[in-house]
mmCIF file with all atom_site columns, C-alpha atoms in Angstrom:
data_model
loop_
_atom_site.group_PDB
_atom_site.id
_atom_site.type_symbol
_atom_site.label_atom_id
_atom_site.label_alt_id
_atom_site.label_comp_id
_atom_site.label_asym_id
_atom_site.label_entity_id
_atom_site.label_seq_id
_atom_site.pdbx_PDB_ins_code
_atom_site.Cartn_x
_atom_site.Cartn_y
_atom_site.Cartn_z
_atom_site.occupancy
_atom_site.B_iso_or_equiv
_atom_site.pdbx_formal_charge
_atom_site.auth_seq_id
_atom_site.auth_comp_id
_atom_site.auth_asym_id
_atom_site.auth_atom_id
_atom_site.pdbx_PDB_model_num
ATOM 1   C CA . MET A 1 1   ? -73.630 -85.984 -20.122 1.00 51.00 ? 3   MET A CA 1
ATOM 2   C CA . SER A 1 2   ? -71.887 -86.642 -17.178 1.00 72.00 ? 4   SER A CA 1
ATOM 3   C CA . ASP A 1 3   ? -72.142 -84.255 -13.767 1.00 92.00 ? 5   ASP A CA 1
ATOM 4   C CA . SER A 1 4   ? -68.960 -82.496 -14.238 1.00 92.00 ? 6   SER A CA 1
ATOM 5   C CA . LYS A 1 5   ? -69.277 -82.140 -18.327 1.00 94.00 ? 7   LYS A CA 1
ATOM 6   C CA . GLU A 1 6   ? -72.399 -80.091 -17.343 1.00 95.00 ? 8   GLU A CA 1
ATOM 7   C CA . LEU A 1 7   ? -70.690 -78.049 -14.496 1.00 95.00 ? 9   LEU A CA 1
ATOM 8   C CA . VAL A 1 8   ? -67.691 -77.091 -16.560 1.00 95.00 ? 10  VAL A CA 1
ATOM 9   C CA . LYS A 1 9   ? -70.100 -76.175 -19.510 1.00 95.00 ? 11  LYS A CA 1
ATOM 10  C CA . GLN A 1 10  ? -71.607 -74.058 -17.355 1.00 96.00 ? 12  GLN A CA 1
ATOM 11  C CA . ALA A 1 11  ? -68.362 -72.558 -15.922 1.00 95.00 ? 13  ALA A CA 1
ATOM 12  C CA . GLY A 1 12  ? -67.556 -72.115 -19.148 1.00 94.00 ? 14  GLY A CA 1
ATOM 13  C CA . THR A 1 13  ? -70.811 -69.902 -19.800 1.00 95.00 ? 15  THR A CA 1
ATOM 14  C CA . LEU A 1 14  ? -70.219 -68.075 -16.302 1.00 95.00 ? 16  LEU A CA 1
ATOM 15  C CA . ALA A 1 15  ? -66.745 -67.124 -17.853 1.00 94.00 ? 17  ALA A CA 1
ATOM 16  C CA . ASP A 1 16  ? -68.267 -66.014 -21.276 1.00 94.00 ? 18  ASP A CA 1
ATOM 17  C CA . ASP A 1 17  ? -70.689 -63.727 -19.129 1.00 95.00 ? 19  ASP A CA 1
ATOM 18  C CA . ASP A 1 18  ? -67.963 -62.318 -17.261 1.00 94.00 ? 20  ASP A CA 1
ATOM 19  C CA . GLN A 1 19  ? -68.559 -63.992 -14.383 1.00 95.00 ? 21  GLN A CA 1
ATOM 20  C CA . PRO A 1 20  ? -65.266 -65.293 -13.078 1.00 95.00 ? 22  PRO A CA 1
ATOM 21  C CA . ASP A 1 21  ? -65.752 -66.397 -9.322  1.00 96.00 ? 23  ASP A CA 1
ATOM 22  C CA . ALA A 1 22  ? -68.749 -68.226 -9.809  1.00 96.00 ? 24  ALA A CA 1
ATOM 23  C CA . ALA A 1 23  ? -66.606 -69.949 -13.040 1.00 96.00 ? 25  ALA A CA 1
ATOM 24  C CA . MET A 1 24  ? -63.530 -70.559 -10.622 1.00 97.00 ? 26  MET A CA 1
ATOM 25  C CA . ASP A 1 25  ? -65.950 -72.018 -8.090  1.00 97.00 ? 27  ASP A CA 1
ATOM 26  C CA . ILE A 1 26  ? -67.410 -74.616 -9.907  1.00 97.00 ? 28  ILE A CA 1
ATOM 27  C CA . CYS A 1 27  ? -64.310 -75.328 -11.825 1.00 96.00 ? 29  CYS A CA 1
ATOM 28  C CA . ASN A 1 28  ? -62.554 -75.566 -8.411  1.00 96.00 ? 30  ASN A CA 1
ATOM 29  C CA . ARG A 1 29  ? -65.041 -78.485 -7.414  1.00 96.00 ? 31  ARG A CA 1
ATOM 30  C CA . VAL A 1 30  ? -64.825 -80.628 -10.551 1.00 97.00 ? 32  VAL A CA 1
ATOM 31  C CA . LEU A 1 31  ? -61.131 -80.173 -9.897  1.00 97.00 ? 33  LEU A CA 1
ATOM 32  C CA . LEU A 1 32  ? -61.494 -81.803 -6.277  1.00 96.00 ? 34  LEU A CA 1
ATOM 33  C CA . ASP A 1 33  ? -62.994 -84.432 -7.547  1.00 95.00 ? 35  ASP A CA 1
ATOM 34  C CA . GLU A 1 34  ? -61.594 -85.111 -11.192 1.00 96.00 ? 36  GLU A CA 1
ATOM 35  C CA . PRO A 1 35  ? -57.532 -82.866 -10.867 1.00 95.00 ? 37  PRO A CA 1
ATOM 36  C CA . ASP A 1 36  ? -57.059 -83.798 -14.671 1.00 96.00 ? 38  ASP A CA 1
ATOM 37  C CA . ASN A 1 37  ? -60.330 -82.405 -15.858 1.00 96.00 ? 39  ASN A CA 1
ATOM 38  C CA . PRO A 1 38  ? -59.163 -80.808 -19.091 1.00 96.00 ? 40  PRO A CA 1
ATOM 39  C CA . SER A 1 39  ? -61.621 -78.758 -19.789 1.00 96.00 ? 41  SER A CA 1
ATOM 40  C CA . ALA A 1 40  ? -62.252 -77.485 -15.901 1.00 97.00 ? 42  ALA A CA 1
ATOM 41  C CA . LEU A 1 41  ? -58.247 -76.712 -16.457 1.00 97.00 ? 43  LEU A CA 1
ATOM 42  C CA . PHE A 1 42  ? -59.021 -74.742 -19.528 1.00 97.00 ? 44  PHE A CA 1
ATOM 43  C CA . VAL A 1 43  ? -61.750 -72.802 -17.973 1.00 97.00 ? 45  VAL A CA 1
ATOM 44  C CA . VAL A 1 44  ? -59.787 -72.010 -15.684 1.00 97.00 ? 46  VAL A CA 1
ATOM 45  C CA . ALA A 1 45  ? -56.469 -70.976 -17.952 1.00 97.00 ? 47  ALA A CA 1
ATOM 46  C CA . CYS A 1 46  ? -59.493 -68.995 -20.010 1.00 96.00 ? 48  CYS A CA 1
ATOM 47  C CA . VAL A 1 47  ? -60.249 -67.160 -16.420 1.00 97.00 ? 49  VAL A CA 1
ATOM 48  C CA . LEU A 1 48  ? -56.985 -66.592 -15.031 1.00 97.00 ? 50  LEU A CA 1
ATOM 49  C CA . ARG A 1 49  ? -55.651 -65.353 -18.593 1.00 97.00 ? 51  ARG A CA 1
ATOM 50  C CA . LYS A 1 50  ? -58.644 -62.454 -18.836 1.00 96.00 ? 52  LYS A CA 1
ATOM 51  C CA . ALA A 1 51  ? -57.853 -61.437 -15.363 1.00 96.00 ? 53  ALA A CA 1
ATOM 52  C CA . ALA A 1 52  ? -54.327 -60.829 -16.380 1.00 97.00 ? 54  ALA A CA 1
ATOM 53  C CA . ARG A 1 53  ? -52.994 -63.622 -14.311 1.00 97.00 ? 55  ARG A CA 1
ATOM 54  C CA . TYR A 1 54  ? -50.435 -65.237 -16.792 1.00 98.00 ? 56  TYR A CA 1
ATOM 55  C CA . VAL A 1 55  ? -48.330 -67.224 -14.838 1.00 97.00 ? 57  VAL A CA 1
ATOM 56  C CA . GLN A 1 56  ? -51.019 -69.263 -13.060 1.00 97.00 ? 58  GLN A CA 1
ATOM 57  C CA . ALA A 1 57  ? -52.647 -69.281 -16.697 1.00 98.00 ? 59  ALA A CA 1
ATOM 58  C CA . ILE A 1 58  ? -49.574 -70.910 -17.461 1.00 98.00 ? 60  ILE A CA 1
ATOM 59  C CA . GLN A 1 59  ? -49.450 -73.083 -14.906 1.00 98.00 ? 61  GLN A CA 1
ATOM 60  C CA . ALA A 1 60  ? -53.064 -74.198 -15.990 1.00 97.00 ? 62  ALA A CA 1
ATOM 61  C CA . ALA A 1 61  ? -52.170 -74.386 -19.621 1.00 98.00 ? 63  ALA A CA 1
ATOM 62  C CA . LYS A 1 62  ? -49.009 -76.674 -19.047 1.00 98.00 ? 64  LYS A CA 1
ATOM 63  C CA . ARG A 1 63  ? -50.800 -79.009 -16.866 1.00 97.00 ? 65  ARG A CA 1
ATOM 64  C CA . LEU A 1 64  ? -53.628 -79.151 -19.828 1.00 97.00 ? 66  LEU A CA 1
ATOM 65  C CA . THR A 1 65  ? -50.724 -79.884 -22.156 1.00 98.00 ? 67  THR A CA 1
ATOM 66  C CA . GLU A 1 66  ? -49.462 -82.521 -20.292 1.00 97.00 ? 68  GLU A CA 1
ATOM 67  C CA . ILE A 1 67  ? -52.785 -84.188 -20.458 1.00 97.00 ? 69  ILE A CA 1
ATOM 68  C CA . CYS A 1 68  ? -53.666 -83.468 -23.957 1.00 97.00 ? 70  CYS A CA 1
ATOM 69  C CA . PRO A 1 69  ? -50.793 -83.026 -25.259 1.00 97.00 ? 71  PRO A CA 1
ATOM 70  C CA . ARG A 1 70  ? -52.484 -83.500 -28.973 1.00 97.00 ? 72  ARG A CA 1
ATOM 71  C CA . ASP A 1 71  ? -54.950 -80.910 -28.027 1.00 96.00 ? 73  ASP A CA 1
ATOM 72  C CA . PRO A 1 72  ? -53.638 -77.617 -29.866 1.00 97.00 ? 74  PRO A CA 1
ATOM 73  C CA . LYS A 1 73  ? -56.241 -75.450 -27.242 1.00 96.00 ? 75  LYS A CA 1
ATOM 74  C CA . GLY A 1 74  ? -53.528 -75.724 -24.361 1.00 97.00 ? 76  GLY A CA 1
ATOM 75  C CA . TRP A 1 75  ? -50.680 -74.576 -26.624 1.00 98.00 ? 77  TRP A CA 1
ATOM 76  C CA . GLU A 1 76  ? -52.415 -71.792 -27.848 1.00 97.00 ? 78  GLU A CA 1
ATOM 77  C CA . MET A 1 77  ? -53.247 -71.012 -24.397 1.00 97.00 ? 79  MET A CA 1
ATOM 78  C CA . LEU A 1 78  ? -49.491 -70.772 -23.318 1.00 98.00 ? 80  LEU A CA 1
ATOM 79  C CA . ALA A 1 79  ? -48.957 -69.093 -26.622 1.00 98.00 ? 81  ALA A CA 1
ATOM 80  C CA . ASN A 1 80  ? -50.975 -66.365 -25.883 1.00 97.00 ? 82  ASN A CA 1
ATOM 81  C CA . CYS A 1 81  ? -50.108 -66.059 -21.807 1.00 98.00 ? 83  CYS A CA 1
ATOM 82  C CA . TRP A 1 82  ? -46.268 -66.237 -23.012 1.00 98.00 ? 84  TRP A CA 1
ATOM 83  C CA . GLY A 1 83  ? -46.859 -63.278 -25.741 1.00 97.00 ? 85  GLY A CA 1
ATOM 84  C CA . GLU A 1 84  ? -48.672 -61.314 -22.676 1.00 97.00 ? 86  GLU A CA 1
ATOM 85  C CA . LEU A 1 85  ? -45.199 -61.769 -20.804 1.00 98.00 ? 87  LEU A CA 1
ATOM 86  C CA . HIS A 1 86  ? -42.721 -60.591 -23.514 1.00 97.00 ? 88  HIS A CA 1
ATOM 87  C CA . ARG A 1 87  ? -41.365 -64.356 -23.571 1.00 98.00 ? 89  ARG A CA 1
ATOM 88  C CA . TYR A 1 88  ? -41.881 -64.672 -27.337 1.00 97.00 ? 90  TYR A CA 1
ATOM 89  C CA . ASP A 1 89  ? -39.707 -67.593 -28.103 1.00 97.00 ? 91  ASP A CA 1
ATOM 90  C CA . GLU A 1 90  ? -42.002 -69.617 -25.926 1.00 98.00 ? 92  GLU A CA 1
ATOM 91  C CA . SER A 1 91  ? -44.698 -67.985 -27.275 1.00 98.00 ? 93  SER A CA 1
ATOM 92  C CA . VAL A 1 92  ? -43.709 -68.562 -30.662 1.00 98.00 ? 94  VAL A CA 1
ATOM 93  C CA . ARG A 1 93  ? -42.767 -72.633 -29.641 1.00 98.00 ? 95  ARG A CA 1
ATOM 94  C CA . ALA A 1 94  ? -46.242 -73.020 -28.036 1.00 98.00 ? 96  ALA A CA 1
ATOM 95  C CA . ALA A 1 95  ? -48.093 -71.418 -31.019 1.00 98.00 ? 97  ALA A CA 1
ATOM 96  C CA . GLU A 1 96  ? -45.901 -73.289 -33.763 1.00 98.00 ? 98  GLU A CA 1
ATOM 97  C CA . LYS A 1 97  ? -47.328 -76.805 -31.362 1.00 98.00 ? 99  LYS A CA 1
ATOM 98  C CA . ALA A 1 98  ? -50.367 -75.461 -31.841 1.00 98.00 ? 100 ALA A CA 1
ATOM 99  C CA . TYR A 1 99  ? -50.185 -75.303 -35.261 1.00 97.00 ? 101 TYR A CA 1
ATOM 100 C CA . ASP A 1 100 ? -48.175 -78.282 -36.272 1.00 97.00 ? 102 ASP A CA 1
ATOM 101 C CA . LEU A 1 101 ? -51.390 -80.273 -33.973 1.00 97.00 ? 103 LEU A CA 1
ATOM 102 C CA . GLN A 1 102 ? -53.840 -79.164 -36.259 1.00 96.00 ? 104 GLN A CA 1
ATOM 103 C CA . PRO A 1 103 ? -53.656 -76.435 -38.603 1.00 94.00 ? 105 PRO A CA 1
ATOM 104 C CA . THR A 1 104 ? -57.061 -74.487 -38.788 1.00 93.00 ? 106 THR A CA 1
ATOM 105 C CA . GLY A 1 105 ? -57.538 -70.704 -39.222 1.00 92.00 ? 107 GLY A CA 1
ATOM 106 C CA . ARG A 1 106 ? -57.448 -70.388 -35.165 1.00 92.00 ? 108 ARG A CA 1
ATOM 107 C CA . THR A 1 107 ? -53.810 -72.024 -34.667 1.00 95.00 ? 109 THR A CA 1
ATOM 108 C CA . LYS A 1 108 ? -52.714 -69.519 -37.664 1.00 96.00 ? 110 LYS A CA 1
ATOM 109 C CA . ALA A 1 109 ? -53.630 -66.411 -35.947 1.00 95.00 ? 111 ALA A CA 1
ATOM 110 C CA . THR A 1 110 ? -52.079 -67.586 -32.592 1.00 96.00 ? 112 THR A CA 1
ATOM 111 C CA . LEU A 1 111 ? -49.008 -68.243 -35.036 1.00 97.00 ? 113 LEU A CA 1
ATOM 112 C CA . GLY A 1 112 ? -49.450 -64.655 -36.736 1.00 96.00 ? 114 GLY A CA 1
ATOM 113 C CA . PHE A 1 113 ? -49.778 -63.557 -33.408 1.00 96.00 ? 115 PHE A CA 1
ATOM 114 C CA . ALA A 1 114 ? -46.647 -64.620 -31.350 1.00 98.00 ? 116 ALA A CA 1
ATOM 115 C CA . LEU A 1 115 ? -44.617 -64.428 -34.634 1.00 98.00 ? 117 LEU A CA 1
ATOM 116 C CA . CYS A 1 116 ? -45.764 -60.251 -34.990 1.00 97.00 ? 118 CYS A CA 1
ATOM 117 C CA . ASN A 1 117 ? -44.659 -59.862 -31.300 1.00 96.00 ? 119 ASN A CA 1
ATOM 118 C CA . ALA A 1 118 ? -41.702 -62.075 -31.897 1.00 97.00 ? 120 ALA A CA 1
ATOM 119 C CA . GLY A 1 119 ? -40.720 -59.165 -34.791 1.00 97.00 ? 121 GLY A CA 1
ATOM 120 C CA . ASP A 1 120 ? -41.263 -62.190 -37.713 1.00 97.00 ? 122 ASP A CA 1
ATOM 121 C CA . TYR A 1 121 ? -43.549 -59.998 -39.831 1.00 97.00 ? 123 TYR A CA 1
ATOM 122 C CA . GLU A 1 122 ? -42.908 -61.951 -42.837 1.00 97.00 ? 124 GLU A CA 1
ATOM 123 C CA . ARG A 1 123 ? -43.914 -65.116 -41.394 1.00 97.00 ? 125 ARG A CA 1
ATOM 124 C CA . ALA A 1 124 ? -46.823 -63.303 -39.224 1.00 97.00 ? 126 ALA A CA 1
ATOM 125 C CA . TRP A 1 125 ? -48.044 -61.838 -42.378 1.00 97.00 ? 127 TRP A CA 1
ATOM 126 C CA . ARG A 1 126 ? -48.149 -64.961 -43.853 1.00 96.00 ? 128 ARG A CA 1
ATOM 127 C CA . ALA A 1 127 ? -49.943 -67.192 -41.097 1.00 96.00 ? 129 ALA A CA 1
ATOM 128 C CA . CYS A 1 128 ? -52.323 -64.049 -40.826 1.00 94.00 ? 130 CYS A CA 1
ATOM 129 C CA . THR A 1 129 ? -53.658 -64.596 -44.367 1.00 94.00 ? 131 THR A CA 1
ATOM 130 C CA . GLU A 1 130 ? -53.900 -67.913 -44.242 1.00 93.00 ? 132 GLU A CA 1
ATOM 131 C CA . ALA A 1 131 ? -55.876 -67.659 -41.179 1.00 93.00 ? 133 ALA A CA 1
ATOM 132 C CA . VAL A 1 132 ? -57.964 -64.850 -43.240 1.00 91.00 ? 134 VAL A CA 1
ATOM 133 C CA . THR A 1 133 ? -58.096 -66.850 -46.288 1.00 89.00 ? 135 THR A CA 1
ATOM 134 C CA . GLU A 1 134 ? -59.441 -69.859 -44.373 1.00 85.00 ? 136 GLU A CA 1
ATOM 135 C CA . CYS A 1 135 ? -61.948 -68.070 -42.292 1.00 79.00 ? 137 CYS A CA 1
ATOM 136 C CA . GLU A 1 136 ? -63.276 -66.239 -45.509 1.00 75.00 ? 138 GLU A CA 1
ATOM 137 C CA . ALA A 1 137 ? -64.187 -69.857 -47.216 1.00 71.00 ? 139 ALA A CA 1
ATOM 138 C CA . VAL A 1 138 ? -65.940 -70.824 -43.943 1.00 64.00 ? 140 VAL A CA 1
ATOM 139 C CA . LEU A 1 139 ? -68.101 -68.044 -43.817 1.00 62.00 ? 141 LEU A CA 1
ATOM 140 C CA . MET A 1 140 ? -68.803 -68.125 -47.029 1.00 62.00 ? 142 MET A CA 1
ATOM 141 C CA . SER A 1 141 ? -69.677 -71.822 -47.194 1.00 57.00 ? 143 SER A CA 1
ATOM 142 C CA . GLY A 1 142 ? -71.686 -71.280 -44.866 1.00 49.00 ? 144 GLY A CA 1
ATOM 143 C CA . CYS A 1 143 ? -73.659 -68.069 -46.394 1.00 43.00 ? 145 CYS A CA 1
ATOM 144 C CA . SER A 1 144 ? -73.795 -70.583 -49.344 1.00 40.00 ? 146 SER A CA 1
ATOM 145 C CA . THR A 1 145 ? -75.784 -73.436 -47.559 1.00 37.00 ? 147 THR A CA 1
ATOM 146 C CA . GLU A 1 146 ? -77.960 -71.019 -45.114 1.00 39.00 ? 148 GLU A CA 1
ATOM 147 C CA . ALA A 1 147 ? -78.996 -69.285 -49.140 1.00 36.00 ? 149 ALA A CA 1
ATOM 148 C CA . GLU A 1 148 ? -79.910 -72.452 -50.737 1.00 35.00 ? 150 GLU A CA 1
#
C-alpha cells in the first residue's frame, strides 16, 4: 500500500475515533502533495460534516464529484450536507445521482432521507423500504453463511 493510502486509512480511523484534528492534519499533508486525492477529500468532507461545517464539506464533496463523477460517495455526501442546510432540491438531485450510479441499500437510504426532507413521503417510503429490504437480505445471507 502506498504511503498516501496508508496515511488516509489512518486518518479515516482517527476520524471514526472522534479525533478530527489529527485526521485533518494527516489529510492536509496528503492533499498538499496530492490535491486531488479522492480518499483524503472524502475523509475531509466527513470530518467537516460531522463538525457541522456543511458549506466546507460541500466544497470538498463537489471536488470529489469532479474527480470521481461515477463514485456515489461524493454525491451522497452532497445530498446529506444539502439536506442539513435545508436545500432539499439540491439534496434530492445529489441523492438521485448517487442512486443512479449505484442502486445499493446505502444510496437508497440516502435517497429516502433526501425525499423525506423534501416532503415527498411516498417516494421516501419506497426508497427506505427498499433500503431496509436490501440490508435485511444482506444480513440474512451473512448469517446463513456463518451458520453453515
